[in-house]
mmCIF file with all atom_site columns, C-alpha atoms in Angstrom:
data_model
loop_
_atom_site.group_PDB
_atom_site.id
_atom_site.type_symbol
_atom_site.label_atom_id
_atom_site.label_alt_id
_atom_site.label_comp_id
_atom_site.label_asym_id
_atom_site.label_entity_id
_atom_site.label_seq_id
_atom_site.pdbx_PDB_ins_code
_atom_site.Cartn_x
_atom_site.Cartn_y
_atom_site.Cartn_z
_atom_site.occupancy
_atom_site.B_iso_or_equiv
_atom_site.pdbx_formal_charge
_atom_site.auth_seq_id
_atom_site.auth_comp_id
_atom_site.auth_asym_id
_atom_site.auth_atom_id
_atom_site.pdbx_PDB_model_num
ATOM 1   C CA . UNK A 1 1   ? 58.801 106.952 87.722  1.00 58.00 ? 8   UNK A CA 1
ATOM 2   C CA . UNK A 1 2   ? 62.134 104.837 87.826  1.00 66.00 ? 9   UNK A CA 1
ATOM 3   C CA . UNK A 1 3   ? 64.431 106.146 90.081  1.00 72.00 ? 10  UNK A CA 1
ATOM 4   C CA . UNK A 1 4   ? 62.664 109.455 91.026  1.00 79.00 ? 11  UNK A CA 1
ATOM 5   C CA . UNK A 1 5   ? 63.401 110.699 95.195  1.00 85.00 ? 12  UNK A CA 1
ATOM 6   C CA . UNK A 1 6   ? 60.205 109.973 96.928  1.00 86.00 ? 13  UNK A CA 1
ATOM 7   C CA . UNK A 1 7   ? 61.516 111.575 100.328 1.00 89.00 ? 14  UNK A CA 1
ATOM 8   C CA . UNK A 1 8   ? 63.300 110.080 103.219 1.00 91.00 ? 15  UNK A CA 1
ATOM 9   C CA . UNK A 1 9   ? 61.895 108.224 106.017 1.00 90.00 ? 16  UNK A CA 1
ATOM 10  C CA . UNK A 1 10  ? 62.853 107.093 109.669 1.00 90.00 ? 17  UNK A CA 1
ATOM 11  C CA . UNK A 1 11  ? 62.909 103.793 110.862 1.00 88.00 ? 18  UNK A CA 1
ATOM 12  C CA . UNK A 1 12  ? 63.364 102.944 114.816 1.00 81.00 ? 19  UNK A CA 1
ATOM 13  C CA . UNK A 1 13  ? 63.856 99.157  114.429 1.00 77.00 ? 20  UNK A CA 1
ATOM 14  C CA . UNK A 1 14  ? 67.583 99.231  113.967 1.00 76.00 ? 21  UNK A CA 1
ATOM 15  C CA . UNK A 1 15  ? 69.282 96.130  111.080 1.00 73.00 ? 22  UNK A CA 1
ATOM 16  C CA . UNK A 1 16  ? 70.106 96.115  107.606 1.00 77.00 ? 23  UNK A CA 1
ATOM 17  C CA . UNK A 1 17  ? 67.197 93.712  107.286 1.00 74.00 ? 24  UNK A CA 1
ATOM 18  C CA . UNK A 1 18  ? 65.057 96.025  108.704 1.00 78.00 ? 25  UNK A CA 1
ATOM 19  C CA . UNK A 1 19  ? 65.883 98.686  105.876 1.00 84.00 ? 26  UNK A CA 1
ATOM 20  C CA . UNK A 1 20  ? 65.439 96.075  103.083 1.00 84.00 ? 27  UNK A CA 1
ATOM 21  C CA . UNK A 1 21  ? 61.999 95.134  104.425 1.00 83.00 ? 28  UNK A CA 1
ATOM 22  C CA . UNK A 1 22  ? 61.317 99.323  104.184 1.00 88.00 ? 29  UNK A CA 1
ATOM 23  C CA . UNK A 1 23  ? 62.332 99.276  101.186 1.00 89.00 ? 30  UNK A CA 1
ATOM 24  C CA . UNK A 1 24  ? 60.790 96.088  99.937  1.00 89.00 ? 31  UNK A CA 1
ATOM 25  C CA . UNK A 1 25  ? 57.380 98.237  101.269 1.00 88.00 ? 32  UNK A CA 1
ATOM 26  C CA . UNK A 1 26  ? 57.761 101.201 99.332  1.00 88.00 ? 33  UNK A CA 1
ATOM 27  C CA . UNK A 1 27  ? 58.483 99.544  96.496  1.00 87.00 ? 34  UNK A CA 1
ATOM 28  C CA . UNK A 1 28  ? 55.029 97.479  96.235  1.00 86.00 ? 35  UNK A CA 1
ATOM 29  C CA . UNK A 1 29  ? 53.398 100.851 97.548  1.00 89.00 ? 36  UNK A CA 1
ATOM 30  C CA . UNK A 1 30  ? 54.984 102.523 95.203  1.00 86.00 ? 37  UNK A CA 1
ATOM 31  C CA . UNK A 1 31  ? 53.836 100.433 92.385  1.00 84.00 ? 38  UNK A CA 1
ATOM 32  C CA . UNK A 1 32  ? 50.383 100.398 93.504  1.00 86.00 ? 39  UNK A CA 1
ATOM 33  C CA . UNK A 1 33  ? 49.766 103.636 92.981  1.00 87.00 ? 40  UNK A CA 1
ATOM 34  C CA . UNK A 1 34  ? 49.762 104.765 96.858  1.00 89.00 ? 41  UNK A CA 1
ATOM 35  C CA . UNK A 1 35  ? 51.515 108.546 97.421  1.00 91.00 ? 42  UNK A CA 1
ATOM 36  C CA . UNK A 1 36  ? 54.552 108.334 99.472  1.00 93.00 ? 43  UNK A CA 1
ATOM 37  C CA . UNK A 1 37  ? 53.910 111.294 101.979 1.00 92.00 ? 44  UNK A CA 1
ATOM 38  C CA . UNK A 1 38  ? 50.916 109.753 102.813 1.00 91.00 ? 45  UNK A CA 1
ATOM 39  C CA . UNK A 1 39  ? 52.343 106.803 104.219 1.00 92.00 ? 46  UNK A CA 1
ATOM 40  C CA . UNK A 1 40  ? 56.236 107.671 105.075 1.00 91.00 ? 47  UNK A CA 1
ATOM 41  C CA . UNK A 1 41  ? 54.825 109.244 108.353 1.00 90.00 ? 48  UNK A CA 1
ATOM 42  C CA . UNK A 1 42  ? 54.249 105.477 109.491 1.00 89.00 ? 49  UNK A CA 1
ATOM 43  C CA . UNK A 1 43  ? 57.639 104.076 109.107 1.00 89.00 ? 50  UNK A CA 1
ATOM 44  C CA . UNK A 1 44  ? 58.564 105.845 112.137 1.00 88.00 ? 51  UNK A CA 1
ATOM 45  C CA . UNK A 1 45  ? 55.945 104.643 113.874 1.00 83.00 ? 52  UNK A CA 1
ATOM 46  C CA . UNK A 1 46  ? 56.509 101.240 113.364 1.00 79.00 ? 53  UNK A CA 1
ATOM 47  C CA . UNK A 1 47  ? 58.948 99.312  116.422 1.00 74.00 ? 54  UNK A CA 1
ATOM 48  C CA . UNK A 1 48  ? 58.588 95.572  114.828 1.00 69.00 ? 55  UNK A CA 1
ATOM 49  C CA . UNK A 1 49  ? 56.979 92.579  115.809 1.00 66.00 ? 56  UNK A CA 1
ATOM 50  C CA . UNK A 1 50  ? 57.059 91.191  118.844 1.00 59.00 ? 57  UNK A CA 1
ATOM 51  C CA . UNK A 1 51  ? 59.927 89.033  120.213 1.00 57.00 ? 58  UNK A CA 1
ATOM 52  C CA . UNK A 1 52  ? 61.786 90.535  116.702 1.00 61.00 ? 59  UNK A CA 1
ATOM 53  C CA . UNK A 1 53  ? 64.072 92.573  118.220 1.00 64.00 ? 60  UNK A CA 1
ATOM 54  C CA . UNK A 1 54  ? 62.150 93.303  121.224 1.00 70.00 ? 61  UNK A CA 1
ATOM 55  C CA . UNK A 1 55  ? 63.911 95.666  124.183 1.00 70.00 ? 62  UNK A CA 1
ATOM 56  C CA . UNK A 1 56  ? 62.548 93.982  127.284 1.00 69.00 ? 63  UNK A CA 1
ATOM 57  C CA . UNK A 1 57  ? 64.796 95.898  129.683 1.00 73.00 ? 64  UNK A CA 1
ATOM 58  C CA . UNK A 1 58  ? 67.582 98.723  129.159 1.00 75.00 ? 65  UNK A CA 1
ATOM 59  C CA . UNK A 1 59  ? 68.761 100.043 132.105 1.00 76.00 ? 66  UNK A CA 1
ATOM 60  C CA . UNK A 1 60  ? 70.504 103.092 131.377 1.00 75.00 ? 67  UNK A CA 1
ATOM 61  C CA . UNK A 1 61  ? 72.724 103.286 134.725 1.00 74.00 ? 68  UNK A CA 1
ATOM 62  C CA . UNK A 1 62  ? 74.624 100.168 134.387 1.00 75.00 ? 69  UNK A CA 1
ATOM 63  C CA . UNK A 1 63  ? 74.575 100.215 130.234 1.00 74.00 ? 70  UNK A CA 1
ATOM 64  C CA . UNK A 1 64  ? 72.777 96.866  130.070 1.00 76.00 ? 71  UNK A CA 1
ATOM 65  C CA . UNK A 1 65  ? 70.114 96.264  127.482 1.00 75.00 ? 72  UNK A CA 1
ATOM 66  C CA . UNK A 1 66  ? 68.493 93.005  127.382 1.00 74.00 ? 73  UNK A CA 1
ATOM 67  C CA . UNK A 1 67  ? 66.854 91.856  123.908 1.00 74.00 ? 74  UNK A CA 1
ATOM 68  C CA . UNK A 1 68  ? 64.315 89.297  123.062 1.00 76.00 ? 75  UNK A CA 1
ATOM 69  C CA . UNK A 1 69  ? 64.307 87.543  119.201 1.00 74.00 ? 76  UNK A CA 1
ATOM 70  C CA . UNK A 1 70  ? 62.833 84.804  118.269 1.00 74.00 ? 77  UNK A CA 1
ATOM 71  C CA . UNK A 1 71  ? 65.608 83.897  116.140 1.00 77.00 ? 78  UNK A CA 1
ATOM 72  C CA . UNK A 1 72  ? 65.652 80.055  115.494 1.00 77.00 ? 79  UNK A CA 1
ATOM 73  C CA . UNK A 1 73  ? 67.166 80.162  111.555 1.00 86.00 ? 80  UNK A CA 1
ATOM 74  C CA . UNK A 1 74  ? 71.378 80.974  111.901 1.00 92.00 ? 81  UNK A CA 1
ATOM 75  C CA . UNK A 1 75  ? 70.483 84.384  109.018 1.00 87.00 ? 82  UNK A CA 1
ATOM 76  C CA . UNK A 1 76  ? 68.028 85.354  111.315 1.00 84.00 ? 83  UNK A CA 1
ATOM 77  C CA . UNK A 1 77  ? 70.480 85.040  113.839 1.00 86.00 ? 84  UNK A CA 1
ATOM 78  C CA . UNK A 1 78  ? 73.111 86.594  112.661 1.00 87.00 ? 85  UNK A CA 1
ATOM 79  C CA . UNK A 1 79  ? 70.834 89.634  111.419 1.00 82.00 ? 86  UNK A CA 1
ATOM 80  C CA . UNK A 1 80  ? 69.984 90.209  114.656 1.00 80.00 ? 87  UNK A CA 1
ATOM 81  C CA . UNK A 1 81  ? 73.471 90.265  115.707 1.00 83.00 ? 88  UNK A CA 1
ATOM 82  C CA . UNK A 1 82  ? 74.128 92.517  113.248 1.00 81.00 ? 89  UNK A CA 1
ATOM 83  C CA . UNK A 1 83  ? 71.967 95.265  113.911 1.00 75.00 ? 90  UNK A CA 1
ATOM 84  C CA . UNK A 1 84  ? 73.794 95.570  117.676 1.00 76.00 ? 91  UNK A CA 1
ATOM 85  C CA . UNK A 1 85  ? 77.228 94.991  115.871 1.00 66.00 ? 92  UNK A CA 1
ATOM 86  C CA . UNK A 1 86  ? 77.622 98.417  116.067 1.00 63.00 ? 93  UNK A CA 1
ATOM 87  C CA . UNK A 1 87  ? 77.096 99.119  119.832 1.00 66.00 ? 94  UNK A CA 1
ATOM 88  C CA . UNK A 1 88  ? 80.512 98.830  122.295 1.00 70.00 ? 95  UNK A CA 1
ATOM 89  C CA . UNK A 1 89  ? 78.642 96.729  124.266 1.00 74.00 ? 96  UNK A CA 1
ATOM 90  C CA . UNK A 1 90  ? 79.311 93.049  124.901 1.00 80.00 ? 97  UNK A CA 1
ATOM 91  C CA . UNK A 1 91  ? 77.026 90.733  123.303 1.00 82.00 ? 98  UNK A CA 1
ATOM 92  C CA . UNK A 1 92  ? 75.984 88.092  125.893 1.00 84.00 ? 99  UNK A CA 1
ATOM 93  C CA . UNK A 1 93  ? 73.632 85.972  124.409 1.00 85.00 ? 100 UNK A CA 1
ATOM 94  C CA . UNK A 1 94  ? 70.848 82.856  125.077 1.00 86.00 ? 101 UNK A CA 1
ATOM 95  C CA . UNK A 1 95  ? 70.306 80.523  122.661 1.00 88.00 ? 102 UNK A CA 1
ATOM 96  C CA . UNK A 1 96  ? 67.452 77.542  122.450 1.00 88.00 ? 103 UNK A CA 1
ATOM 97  C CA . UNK A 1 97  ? 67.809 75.434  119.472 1.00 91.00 ? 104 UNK A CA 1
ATOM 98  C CA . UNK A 1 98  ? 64.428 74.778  118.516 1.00 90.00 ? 105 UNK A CA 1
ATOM 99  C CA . UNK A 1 99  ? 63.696 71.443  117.101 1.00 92.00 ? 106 UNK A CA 1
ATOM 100 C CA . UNK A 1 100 ? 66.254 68.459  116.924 1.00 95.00 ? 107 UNK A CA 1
ATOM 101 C CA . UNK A 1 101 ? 65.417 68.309  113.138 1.00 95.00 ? 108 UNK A CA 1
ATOM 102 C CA . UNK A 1 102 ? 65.860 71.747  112.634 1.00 94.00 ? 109 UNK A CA 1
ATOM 103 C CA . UNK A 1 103 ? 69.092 71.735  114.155 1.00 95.00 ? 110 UNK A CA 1
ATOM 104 C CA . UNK A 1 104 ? 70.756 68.728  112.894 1.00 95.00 ? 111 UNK A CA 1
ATOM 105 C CA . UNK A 1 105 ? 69.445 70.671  109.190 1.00 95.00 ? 112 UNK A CA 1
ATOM 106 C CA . UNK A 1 106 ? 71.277 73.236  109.912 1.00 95.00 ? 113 UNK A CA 1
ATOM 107 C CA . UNK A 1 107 ? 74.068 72.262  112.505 1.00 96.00 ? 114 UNK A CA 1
ATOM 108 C CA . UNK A 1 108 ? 77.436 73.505  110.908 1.00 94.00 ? 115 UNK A CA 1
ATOM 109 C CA . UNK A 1 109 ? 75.331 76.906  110.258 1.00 95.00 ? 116 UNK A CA 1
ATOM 110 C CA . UNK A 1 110 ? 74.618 77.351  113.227 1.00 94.00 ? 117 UNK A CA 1
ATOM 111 C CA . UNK A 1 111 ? 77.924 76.895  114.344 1.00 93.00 ? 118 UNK A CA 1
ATOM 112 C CA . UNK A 1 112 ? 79.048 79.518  112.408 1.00 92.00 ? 119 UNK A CA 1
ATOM 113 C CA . UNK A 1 113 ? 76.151 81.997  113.425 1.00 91.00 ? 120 UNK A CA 1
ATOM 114 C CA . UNK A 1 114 ? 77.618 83.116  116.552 1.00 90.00 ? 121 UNK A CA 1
ATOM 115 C CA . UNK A 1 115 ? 80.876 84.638  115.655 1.00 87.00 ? 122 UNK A CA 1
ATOM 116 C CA . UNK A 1 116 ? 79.724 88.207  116.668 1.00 83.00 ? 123 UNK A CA 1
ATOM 117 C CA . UNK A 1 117 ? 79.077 87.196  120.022 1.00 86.00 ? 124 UNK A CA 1
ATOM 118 C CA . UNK A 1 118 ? 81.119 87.667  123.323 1.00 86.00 ? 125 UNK A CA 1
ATOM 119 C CA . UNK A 1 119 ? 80.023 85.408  125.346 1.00 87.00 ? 126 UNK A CA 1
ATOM 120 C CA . UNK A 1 120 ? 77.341 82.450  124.369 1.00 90.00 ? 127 UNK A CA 1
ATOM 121 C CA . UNK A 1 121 ? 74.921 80.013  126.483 1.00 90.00 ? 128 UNK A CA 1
ATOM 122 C CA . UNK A 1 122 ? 73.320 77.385  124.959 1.00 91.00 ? 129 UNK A CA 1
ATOM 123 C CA . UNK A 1 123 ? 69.824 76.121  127.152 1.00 89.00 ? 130 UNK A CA 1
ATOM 124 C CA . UNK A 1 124 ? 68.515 72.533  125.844 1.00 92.00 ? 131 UNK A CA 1
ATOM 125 C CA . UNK A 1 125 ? 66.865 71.737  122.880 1.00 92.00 ? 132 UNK A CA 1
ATOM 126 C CA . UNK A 1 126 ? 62.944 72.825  122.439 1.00 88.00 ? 133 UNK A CA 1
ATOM 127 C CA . UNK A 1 127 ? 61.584 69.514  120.865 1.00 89.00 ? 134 UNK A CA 1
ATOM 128 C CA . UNK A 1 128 ? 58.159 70.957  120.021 1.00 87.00 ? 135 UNK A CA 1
ATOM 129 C CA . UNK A 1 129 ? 57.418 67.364  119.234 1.00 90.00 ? 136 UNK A CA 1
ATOM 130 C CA . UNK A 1 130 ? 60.615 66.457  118.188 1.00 91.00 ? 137 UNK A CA 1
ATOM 131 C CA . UNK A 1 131 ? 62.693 63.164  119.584 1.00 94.00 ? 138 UNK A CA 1
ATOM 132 C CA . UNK A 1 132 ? 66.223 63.849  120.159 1.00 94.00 ? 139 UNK A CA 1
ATOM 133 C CA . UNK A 1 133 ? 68.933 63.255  117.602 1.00 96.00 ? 140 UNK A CA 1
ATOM 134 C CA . UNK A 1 134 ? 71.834 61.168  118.876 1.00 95.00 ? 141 UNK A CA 1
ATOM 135 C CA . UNK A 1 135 ? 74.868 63.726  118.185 1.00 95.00 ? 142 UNK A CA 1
ATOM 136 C CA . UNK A 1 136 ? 72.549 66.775  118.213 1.00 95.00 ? 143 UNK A CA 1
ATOM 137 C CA . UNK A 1 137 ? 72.269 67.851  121.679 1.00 94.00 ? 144 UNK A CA 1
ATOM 138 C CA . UNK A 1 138 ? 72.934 71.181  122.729 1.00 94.00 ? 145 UNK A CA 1
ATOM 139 C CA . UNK A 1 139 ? 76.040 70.072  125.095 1.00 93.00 ? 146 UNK A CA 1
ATOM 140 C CA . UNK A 1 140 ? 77.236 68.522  121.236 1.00 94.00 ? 147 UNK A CA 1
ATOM 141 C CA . UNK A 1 141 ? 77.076 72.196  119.496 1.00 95.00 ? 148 UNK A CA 1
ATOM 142 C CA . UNK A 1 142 ? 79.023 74.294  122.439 1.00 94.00 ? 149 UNK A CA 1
ATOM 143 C CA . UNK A 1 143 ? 81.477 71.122  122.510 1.00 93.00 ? 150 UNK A CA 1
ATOM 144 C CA . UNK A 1 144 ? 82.016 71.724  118.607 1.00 93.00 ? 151 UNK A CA 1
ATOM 145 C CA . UNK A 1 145 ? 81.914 76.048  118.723 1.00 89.00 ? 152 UNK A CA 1
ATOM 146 C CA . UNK A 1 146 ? 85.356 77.226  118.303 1.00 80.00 ? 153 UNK A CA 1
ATOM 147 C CA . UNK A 1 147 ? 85.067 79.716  120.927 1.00 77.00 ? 154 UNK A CA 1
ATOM 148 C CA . UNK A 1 148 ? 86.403 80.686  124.473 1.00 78.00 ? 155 UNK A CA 1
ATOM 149 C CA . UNK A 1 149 ? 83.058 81.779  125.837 1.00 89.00 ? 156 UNK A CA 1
ATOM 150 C CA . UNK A 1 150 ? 80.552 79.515  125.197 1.00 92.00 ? 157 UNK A CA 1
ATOM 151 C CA . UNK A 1 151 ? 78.368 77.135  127.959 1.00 90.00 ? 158 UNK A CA 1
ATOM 152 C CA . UNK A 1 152 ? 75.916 74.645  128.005 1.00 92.00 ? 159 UNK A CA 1
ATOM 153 C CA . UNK A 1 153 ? 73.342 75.885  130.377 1.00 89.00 ? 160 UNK A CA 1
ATOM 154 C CA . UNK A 1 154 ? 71.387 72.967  130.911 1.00 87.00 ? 161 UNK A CA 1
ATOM 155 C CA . UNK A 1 155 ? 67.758 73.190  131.593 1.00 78.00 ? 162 UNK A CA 1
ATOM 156 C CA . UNK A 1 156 ? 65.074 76.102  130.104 1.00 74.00 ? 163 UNK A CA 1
ATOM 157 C CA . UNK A 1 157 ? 65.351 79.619  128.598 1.00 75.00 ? 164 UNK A CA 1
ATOM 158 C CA . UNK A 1 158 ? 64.607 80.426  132.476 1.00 77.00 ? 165 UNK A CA 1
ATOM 159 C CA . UNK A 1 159 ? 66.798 78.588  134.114 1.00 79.00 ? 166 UNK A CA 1
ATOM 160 C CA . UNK A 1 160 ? 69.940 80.251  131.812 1.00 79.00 ? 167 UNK A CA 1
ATOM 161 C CA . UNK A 1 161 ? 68.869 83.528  132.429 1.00 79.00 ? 168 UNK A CA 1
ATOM 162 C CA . UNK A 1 162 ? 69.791 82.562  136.685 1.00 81.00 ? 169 UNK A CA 1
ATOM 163 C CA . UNK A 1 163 ? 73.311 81.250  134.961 1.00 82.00 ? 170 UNK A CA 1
ATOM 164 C CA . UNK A 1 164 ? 73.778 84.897  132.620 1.00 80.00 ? 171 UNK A CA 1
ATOM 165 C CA . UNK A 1 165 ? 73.008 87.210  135.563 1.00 80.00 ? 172 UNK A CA 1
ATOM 166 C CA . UNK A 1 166 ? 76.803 87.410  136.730 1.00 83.00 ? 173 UNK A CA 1
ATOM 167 C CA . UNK A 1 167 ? 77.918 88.245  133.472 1.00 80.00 ? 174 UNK A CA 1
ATOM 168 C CA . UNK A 1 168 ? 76.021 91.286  132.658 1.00 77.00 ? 175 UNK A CA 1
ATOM 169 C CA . UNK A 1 169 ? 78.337 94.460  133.624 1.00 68.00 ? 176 UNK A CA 1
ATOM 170 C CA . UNK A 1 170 ? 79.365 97.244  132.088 1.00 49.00 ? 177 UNK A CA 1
#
């Protein structure tokens, strides 16, 4: 019925998003008949998709956690950064624009989607196909960001992770 309790559940993948999609869940499983204890038990189960908030290190001693999202649309970006908004930690972050098309689309977005972080590197454009965009490079976006930390870390995903090294700290 409308607005009975069902029970509670526990989610591990942490995000506001992450609750709506539980939610979103229920509700269909709800209306299709299913009985809630005998799928709540799976929620906690559940630790995303991969490369969606994925913890590929976290090393406890120094208080550095390293996570992997695949991230290329500025919501998805900044719903990521807002499910570690909440942590004291800094945010150090990678980002690879993917597509020049994509990005010119959504340029001033983008822009804006990286207010939450500390400090920001910004590796070339993936082109998956793509030619470039004359005023759409990555150097053109951390040139435009109105913020102290940001760099253009020319080359790969790989090749900024060398140039972030020195920054992670407690």
């Amino acid at each position: 019925k409308k607005n009975d309790f069902l029970g509670k559940i526990k989610l591990i993948v942490p995000g506001l998003h992450n609750i709506c999609h539980a939610l979103a869940v229920i509700s269909v499983l709800d209306t299709l008949g299913y009985n809630f204890e005998d799928y709540s038990k799976y929620f906690e189960e559940f630790s995303g998709m991969g490369r969606r908030f994925q913890i590929v290190a976290d090393n406890k001693a120094k208080n550095i956690k390293i996570v992997d999202d695949y991230a290329h649309h500025p919501s998805e970006i900044k719903s990521t950064l807002n499910a570690v908004q909440k942590s004291s930690r800094r945010k150090v972050v990678i980002f690879q624009p993917h597509r020049y098309t994509r990005f010119k689309g959504l340029f001033e977005e983008f822009k804006k989607s990286f207010d939450d972080t500390d400090i920001l590197f910004v590796t070339d454009v993936y082109n998956a196909g793509d030619k470039p965009i004359k005023g759409y490079e990555s150097f053109d976006f951390v040139d435009q960001i109105e913020k102290k930390d940001v760099y253009y870390a020319k080359g790969s995903i790989d090749e900024a992770g060398k140039l972030i090294a020195p920054y992670l700290k407690q």
